Short mmCIF file of C-alpha atoms and ligand atoms in Angstrom, two decimals:
data_model
loop_
_atom_site.label_atom_id
_atom_site.label_comp_id
_atom_site.label_asym_id
_atom_site.label_seq_id
_atom_site.Cartn_x
_atom_site.Cartn_y
_atom_site.Cartn_z
CA MET A 1 -0.31 18.45 27.77
CA VAL A 2 -4.02 19.08 26.52
CA SER A 3 -5.93 16.20 24.91
CA TYR A 4 -7.96 17.05 21.86
CA LYS A 5 -10.62 14.90 23.17
CA ASP A 6 -11.04 17.05 26.01
CA LEU A 7 -11.64 19.91 23.73
CA GLY A 8 -14.49 18.10 21.79
CA LEU A 9 -12.29 17.55 18.74
CA VAL A 10 -12.06 14.40 16.91
CA ASN A 11 -9.09 12.70 14.74
CA THR A 12 -9.42 11.84 11.10
CA ARG A 13 -9.79 8.11 11.33
CA GLU A 14 -13.70 7.83 11.33
CA MET A 15 -14.19 10.78 9.21
CA PHE A 16 -12.00 9.43 6.39
CA LYS A 17 -13.38 5.94 6.56
CA LYS A 18 -16.96 7.33 6.03
CA ALA A 19 -15.67 9.67 3.23
CA ILE A 20 -14.05 6.86 1.32
CA GLU A 21 -17.22 4.59 1.72
CA GLY A 22 -19.53 7.58 0.83
CA GLY A 23 -17.48 8.74 -2.18
CA TYR A 24 -17.03 12.30 -0.95
CA ALA A 25 -14.03 14.32 0.54
CA ILE A 26 -13.74 16.22 3.80
CA PRO A 27 -13.08 19.98 3.39
CA ALA A 28 -9.74 20.99 4.94
CA PHE A 29 -10.02 24.82 5.17
CA ASN A 30 -6.95 27.04 6.42
CA PHE A 31 -7.83 29.70 9.04
CA ASN A 32 -5.69 32.41 10.42
CA ASN A 33 -8.23 34.74 12.04
CA MET A 34 -11.75 34.85 13.67
CA GLU A 35 -13.73 35.74 10.52
CA GLN A 36 -12.25 32.70 8.55
CA MET A 37 -13.03 30.43 11.45
CA GLN A 38 -16.73 31.96 11.82
CA ALA A 39 -17.27 31.37 8.13
CA ILE A 40 -16.08 27.92 8.04
CA ILE A 41 -18.09 26.65 11.07
CA SER A 42 -21.19 28.47 10.05
CA ALA A 43 -20.94 27.12 6.51
CA CYS A 44 -20.19 23.54 7.82
CA VAL A 45 -23.01 23.63 10.42
CA GLU A 46 -25.47 24.98 7.80
CA CYS A 47 -24.78 22.25 5.31
CA SER A 48 -24.16 19.48 7.69
CA SER A 49 -20.63 18.77 6.69
CA PRO A 50 -17.66 17.39 8.79
CA VAL A 51 -14.63 19.73 8.62
CA ILE A 52 -10.80 19.97 9.07
CA LEU A 53 -9.73 23.18 10.51
CA GLN A 54 -6.02 23.70 9.36
CA VAL A 55 -3.33 25.81 10.90
CA SER A 56 -0.16 26.27 8.84
CA SER A 57 3.11 27.47 10.60
CA GLY A 58 2.41 30.85 8.92
CA ALA A 59 -0.80 30.99 10.52
CA ARG A 60 0.88 30.11 13.84
CA LYS A 61 3.23 33.03 13.43
CA TYR A 62 0.64 35.42 12.33
CA ALA A 63 -2.24 34.55 14.89
CA ASN A 64 -0.26 33.09 17.82
CA GLN A 65 -0.45 29.34 18.36
CA THR A 66 -2.22 29.35 21.60
CA LEU A 67 -4.97 31.87 20.35
CA LEU A 68 -5.54 29.64 17.43
CA ARG A 69 -5.84 26.62 19.60
CA TYR A 70 -8.44 28.29 21.85
CA MET A 71 -10.22 29.53 18.71
CA ALA A 72 -10.52 25.72 17.57
CA GLN A 73 -12.03 25.06 21.02
CA GLY A 74 -14.34 27.91 20.61
CA ALA A 75 -15.24 26.58 17.14
CA VAL A 76 -16.59 23.35 18.85
CA GLU A 77 -18.65 25.50 21.22
CA TYR A 78 -19.77 27.85 18.30
CA ALA A 79 -20.94 24.77 16.13
CA LYS A 80 -23.07 23.59 19.03
CA GLU A 81 -24.61 27.06 19.73
CA LEU A 82 -25.34 27.29 15.99
CA GLY A 83 -27.36 23.97 16.36
CA LYS A 84 -25.15 21.22 15.22
CA ASN A 85 -22.34 19.09 16.81
CA ILE A 86 -20.33 18.63 13.51
CA PRO A 87 -17.18 16.65 13.74
CA ILE A 88 -14.19 19.02 14.00
CA VAL A 89 -10.40 18.26 13.35
CA LEU A 90 -7.81 20.63 14.40
CA HIS A 91 -4.89 19.83 11.87
CA LEU A 92 -1.27 21.14 11.41
CA ASP A 93 -0.87 21.81 7.85
CA HIS A 94 2.66 21.19 6.46
CA GLY A 95 4.46 20.51 9.64
CA ASN A 96 8.12 20.57 9.02
CA SER A 97 9.77 19.14 11.90
CA PHE A 98 9.11 16.58 14.74
CA GLU A 99 9.37 19.45 17.26
CA LEU A 100 6.53 21.34 15.63
CA CYS A 101 4.33 18.34 15.39
CA LYS A 102 5.03 17.40 18.88
CA ASN A 103 4.14 21.01 20.05
CA CYS A 104 0.93 20.84 18.31
CA ILE A 105 -0.01 17.40 19.53
CA ASP A 106 0.88 18.55 23.21
CA MET A 107 -1.24 21.58 22.83
CA GLY A 108 -4.46 19.79 21.54
CA PHE A 109 -4.30 19.15 17.84
CA SER A 110 -6.07 16.02 16.77
CA SER A 111 -4.10 15.61 13.44
CA VAL A 112 -0.85 16.74 12.09
CA MET A 113 0.82 16.74 8.71
CA ILE A 114 4.54 16.00 8.55
CA ASP A 115 5.61 17.16 5.24
CA GLY A 116 8.95 15.36 4.41
CA SER A 117 8.19 15.50 0.70
CA HIS A 118 11.29 17.63 -0.03
CA LEU A 119 13.64 15.34 1.68
CA PRO A 120 15.37 12.34 0.20
CA TYR A 121 12.99 9.15 0.45
CA ASP A 122 14.72 7.38 3.23
CA GLU A 123 14.81 10.66 5.40
CA ASN A 124 11.05 11.24 4.69
CA VAL A 125 10.37 7.76 5.96
CA ALA A 126 12.49 8.27 9.20
CA LEU A 127 10.98 11.68 10.02
CA THR A 128 7.41 10.55 9.27
CA LYS A 129 7.63 7.43 11.38
CA GLN A 130 9.10 9.48 14.23
CA VAL A 131 5.95 11.72 14.11
CA VAL A 132 3.63 8.74 13.85
CA ASP A 133 5.30 6.93 16.82
CA TYR A 134 4.62 10.03 18.91
CA ALA A 135 1.30 10.91 17.60
CA HIS A 136 -0.31 7.48 17.91
CA GLN A 137 0.51 7.19 21.67
CA PHE A 138 -2.24 10.02 22.05
CA ASP A 139 -4.57 8.70 19.29
CA VAL A 140 -3.63 11.68 16.96
CA THR A 141 -3.78 10.86 13.27
CA VAL A 142 -0.88 11.61 10.85
CA GLU A 143 -0.80 12.74 7.17
CA GLY A 144 2.53 12.18 5.36
CA GLU A 145 3.43 13.29 1.86
CA LEU A 146 5.13 11.64 -1.12
CA GLY A 147 5.74 13.56 -4.42
CA VAL A 148 6.26 17.29 -4.56
CA LEU A 149 3.83 19.96 -5.56
CA ALA A 150 4.57 23.00 -7.67
CA GLY A 151 3.72 26.33 -6.54
CA VAL A 152 4.76 29.04 -3.82
CA GLU A 153 3.23 30.43 -0.74
CA ASP A 154 4.59 31.79 2.50
CA GLU A 155 5.97 28.90 4.13
CA VAL A 156 5.45 26.13 1.30
CA SER A 157 7.54 26.44 -1.85
CA SER A 158 9.22 24.19 -4.30
CA GLU A 159 11.29 24.52 -7.28
CA VAL A 160 11.29 21.14 -8.57
CA ALA A 161 7.77 19.49 -8.58
CA HIS A 162 7.55 15.75 -9.36
CA TYR A 163 4.42 13.42 -9.29
CA THR A 164 4.01 10.76 -6.47
CA ARG A 165 5.56 7.37 -7.68
CA PRO A 166 2.99 4.62 -7.28
CA GLU A 167 5.73 2.15 -6.68
CA GLU A 168 6.75 3.75 -3.57
CA VAL A 169 3.46 4.33 -1.81
CA VAL A 170 3.10 0.75 -0.11
CA ASP A 171 6.52 0.82 1.24
CA PHE A 172 6.06 4.40 2.71
CA VAL A 173 2.79 3.66 4.26
CA THR A 174 4.01 0.39 5.73
CA LYS A 175 7.26 1.66 7.11
CA THR A 176 5.84 5.05 8.40
CA GLY A 177 2.34 3.79 9.67
CA VAL A 178 0.83 7.18 8.42
CA ASP A 179 -3.00 7.44 8.52
CA SER A 180 -3.41 9.34 5.17
CA LEU A 181 -1.04 10.19 2.32
CA ALA A 182 -0.85 13.48 0.54
CA ILE A 183 0.08 12.91 -3.23
CA SER A 184 1.11 15.03 -6.20
CA ILE A 185 -0.91 14.46 -9.36
CA GLY A 186 -0.84 18.07 -10.89
CA THR A 187 -2.53 20.17 -8.19
CA SER A 188 -0.34 23.13 -6.87
CA HIS A 189 -0.28 25.72 -4.14
CA GLY A 190 -1.36 29.38 -4.57
CA ALA A 191 -3.42 31.36 -7.04
CA ASN A 192 -1.01 30.96 -9.92
CA LYS A 193 -0.80 27.41 -10.17
CA PHE A 194 0.25 27.06 -13.75
CA LYS A 195 2.31 29.18 -16.14
CA PRO A 196 0.33 30.36 -19.01
CA GLU A 197 2.53 28.42 -21.40
CA GLN A 198 1.45 25.10 -19.50
CA CYS A 199 -2.20 26.13 -20.23
CA THR A 200 -4.46 26.38 -23.24
CA ARG A 201 -6.99 29.30 -23.63
CA ASN A 202 -10.77 28.88 -24.41
CA GLU A 203 -12.50 31.27 -26.82
CA ASP A 204 -12.92 33.99 -24.02
CA GLY A 205 -9.16 33.96 -23.36
CA ILE A 206 -9.68 32.06 -19.96
CA LEU A 207 -6.61 29.82 -19.20
CA LEU A 208 -7.40 26.21 -19.02
CA PRO A 209 -4.99 24.26 -16.95
CA PRO A 210 -3.57 20.92 -17.71
CA PRO A 211 -5.76 18.06 -16.42
CA LEU A 212 -4.97 16.26 -13.17
CA ARG A 213 -3.07 12.76 -13.61
CA PHE A 214 -6.02 10.57 -12.70
CA ASP A 215 -3.93 7.64 -14.11
CA ILE A 216 -1.50 8.13 -11.25
CA LEU A 217 -4.29 8.43 -8.78
CA GLU A 218 -5.72 5.27 -10.05
CA ALA A 219 -2.24 3.41 -9.78
CA ILE A 220 -1.98 4.69 -6.31
CA GLU A 221 -5.31 3.30 -5.40
CA GLU A 222 -4.63 -0.08 -6.79
CA GLN A 223 -1.49 -0.20 -4.57
CA LEU A 224 -3.25 1.03 -1.53
CA PRO A 225 -6.98 -0.09 -1.90
CA GLY A 226 -9.14 1.97 0.60
CA PHE A 227 -6.37 4.07 1.89
CA PRO A 228 -7.13 7.69 2.57
CA ILE A 229 -5.46 10.06 0.10
CA VAL A 230 -5.16 13.67 0.38
CA LEU A 231 -5.02 16.51 -2.22
CA HIS A 232 -3.23 19.79 -1.47
CA GLY A 233 -3.16 22.94 -3.69
CA SER A 234 -6.88 22.26 -4.60
CA SER A 235 -8.26 25.74 -4.95
CA SER A 236 -10.06 26.40 -8.11
CA VAL A 237 -9.39 30.22 -8.17
CA PRO A 238 -12.81 31.42 -9.18
CA GLN A 239 -12.45 33.89 -12.10
CA GLU A 240 -15.33 35.97 -10.68
CA TYR A 241 -13.14 36.91 -7.72
CA VAL A 242 -10.11 37.54 -9.83
CA LYS A 243 -12.15 39.97 -11.96
CA ILE A 244 -13.62 41.80 -8.87
CA ILE A 245 -10.12 42.06 -7.47
CA ASN A 246 -8.65 43.37 -10.70
CA THR A 247 -11.47 45.72 -11.41
CA HIS A 248 -11.19 47.21 -7.94
CA GLY A 249 -7.59 48.24 -7.80
CA GLY A 250 -5.96 44.64 -7.75
CA ALA A 251 -3.31 43.38 -10.09
CA LEU A 252 -3.56 39.53 -10.18
CA LYS A 253 -2.14 38.11 -13.39
CA ASP A 254 -2.71 34.74 -14.96
CA ALA A 255 -4.37 33.45 -11.70
CA VAL A 256 -5.62 29.87 -12.61
CA GLY A 257 -6.68 26.94 -10.30
CA ILE A 258 -7.94 23.35 -10.61
CA PRO A 259 -11.55 23.00 -12.35
CA GLU A 260 -14.27 22.13 -9.75
CA GLU A 261 -15.43 19.20 -11.93
CA GLN A 262 -11.97 17.50 -11.55
CA LEU A 263 -12.05 17.85 -7.84
CA ARG A 264 -15.65 16.54 -7.67
CA LYS A 265 -14.19 13.42 -9.71
CA ALA A 266 -11.28 13.11 -7.38
CA ALA A 267 -13.53 13.27 -4.19
CA LYS A 268 -15.58 10.19 -5.40
CA SER A 269 -12.36 8.25 -5.29
CA ALA A 270 -10.03 7.43 -2.31
CA VAL A 271 -9.27 11.15 -2.01
CA CYS A 272 -10.90 12.00 1.22
CA LYS A 273 -9.37 15.23 2.21
CA ILE A 274 -9.18 18.18 -0.12
CA ASN A 275 -7.10 21.49 0.99
CA ILE A 276 -8.43 24.87 0.30
CA ASP A 277 -6.91 28.05 1.24
CA SER A 278 -6.36 30.37 -1.83
CA ASP A 279 -10.04 30.46 -2.86
CA GLY A 280 -10.94 31.81 0.67
CA ARG A 281 -8.18 34.54 0.38
CA LEU A 282 -9.57 35.46 -3.18
CA ALA A 283 -13.04 35.77 -1.77
CA MET A 284 -12.22 37.93 1.09
CA THR A 285 -9.87 40.17 -0.87
CA ALA A 286 -12.46 40.53 -3.48
CA MET A 287 -15.04 41.79 -1.14
CA VAL A 288 -12.80 44.15 1.05
CA ARG A 289 -11.49 45.55 -2.19
CA LYS A 290 -15.02 46.18 -3.27
CA VAL A 291 -16.17 47.92 -0.07
CA PHE A 292 -12.91 50.05 -0.26
CA VAL A 293 -13.84 51.20 -3.83
CA ASP A 294 -17.70 51.54 -3.42
CA ASN A 295 -17.37 53.35 -0.14
CA PRO A 296 -13.95 55.02 0.48
CA ALA A 297 -15.10 56.73 3.58
CA GLU A 298 -15.71 53.48 5.44
CA PHE A 299 -13.35 52.73 8.17
CA ASP A 300 -15.05 50.45 10.53
CA PRO A 301 -13.32 46.96 9.94
CA ARG A 302 -16.72 45.25 10.56
CA LYS A 303 -17.88 47.01 7.45
CA TYR A 304 -15.35 45.34 5.24
CA LEU A 305 -14.63 42.11 7.17
CA GLY A 306 -18.18 41.44 7.58
CA PRO A 307 -19.02 41.25 3.91
CA ALA A 308 -15.84 39.27 3.40
CA ARG A 309 -16.82 36.85 5.85
CA ASP A 310 -20.35 36.46 4.26
CA GLU A 311 -18.85 35.71 0.98
CA LEU A 312 -16.37 33.07 2.59
CA LYS A 313 -19.42 31.32 3.93
CA LYS A 314 -21.02 31.17 0.64
CA LEU A 315 -17.80 29.89 -0.97
CA TYR A 316 -17.41 27.09 1.58
CA MET A 317 -21.04 25.94 1.37
CA HIS A 318 -20.56 25.83 -2.32
CA LYS A 319 -17.34 23.76 -1.76
CA CYS A 320 -19.28 21.24 0.49
CA GLU A 321 -22.40 21.11 -1.43
CA ASN A 322 -21.22 21.05 -5.12
CA VAL A 323 -17.51 20.15 -5.28
CA LEU A 324 -16.51 17.72 -2.35
CA GLY A 325 -19.91 16.23 -1.57
CA SER A 326 -19.36 16.43 2.16
CA ALA A 327 -22.82 18.41 2.84
CA GLY A 328 -25.53 16.44 4.56
CA ARG A 329 -22.99 13.97 5.89
CA VAL A 330 -23.67 14.71 9.53
CA GLU A 331 -26.90 13.47 11.02
O1 LIG B 401 -0.34 25.12 1.78
C1 LIG B 401 -0.35 26.18 2.42
C2 LIG B 401 -1.37 26.87 2.93
O2 LIG B 401 -2.22 27.44 1.93
C3 LIG B 401 -0.76 27.85 4.01
O3 LIG B 401 -0.33 28.89 3.38
O4 LIG B 401 1.81 29.05 4.68
O5 LIG B 401 0.91 31.15 3.60
O6 LIG B 401 -0.18 30.07 5.77
P1 LIG B 401 0.58 29.82 4.52
P1 LIG B 402 -4.57 26.03 -2.18
O1 LIG B 402 -3.33 27.00 -2.39
O2 LIG B 402 -4.78 25.61 -3.58
O3 LIG B 402 -5.68 26.71 -1.71
O4 LIG B 402 -4.03 24.88 -1.42
C1 LIG B 402 -4.09 24.98 0.05
C2 LIG B 402 -3.22 23.79 0.73
O5 LIG B 402 -2.93 23.05 0.04
C3 LIG B 402 -3.06 23.98 1.94
O6 LIG B 402 -2.25 22.96 2.59
ZN1 LIG B 403 -0.71 22.26 1.22
#
């Protein structure tokens, strides 16, 4: 059993309190490898932002759970070496069982998500409460979820999406004791968040997605004043990356995300954690494809992963500075 406190990590409690009071959101960036971790930490140090490092079960399978945990420990030391002791949370993204959450808590995670959103309500309550009861013994914070997001990724998929029902949130939070609540108000996982027929097109033919349901968010905030709310599926799918990918041998069709202005608006509310993974995947892929096309003789991984990492860092800084408002929040 390793305590996250001994690794220099923090849980989300204080972070979320400050974010709600300050009208900004904490970035939750997924990582699976060293370059992503370096980009996240160097970006957040440079713009003085707190950060949540997220590990999905897909990431655990890909990179090895132990290595990822040591990388997070390394991230704390790396941030200090870069000159700023920013608060860093190590968070399990979309935990799907008590055993997985327990395993992460036991190996040094400071926060876990138990995603029972696909279960019948009472089963979601029971599973979430079981995780909270275990986690709180070790001062680990827990994110639960109510409502089902659309979209498909490796380990996260849903056929039937539905918005969070504001009339359920007080009962869920009270019965489970969760520290934060992920909600469904129209965000979606992946790079194809909406079908073209759900969107309109502007004069340049760019797809414009349906707006987020801020009315539902407001109704939830009325039920749970000051309670930390989380948005998953919040990549914006920058069209410049889609274009680079598609002009360098890629084939992304109808890729569309959540407009950044809407996320900025959400970040000013009780939304205090915003999950971004796909945008980073797009940034990396765009740069790797560009190097391969521009310099087909290149075969040193540092020569394509390096530019991908630089672009990722730029993207993350932009998110903190211009979208989430988390930059400059660490003294
Ligand atoms: O919401 C899911 C995250 O983007 C992680 O995706 O399961 O493919 O690692 P993954
Ligand atoms: P995106 O696919 O929009 O980046 O969402 C990531 C996410 O919600 C991770 O949990
Ligand atoms: Zn998610």
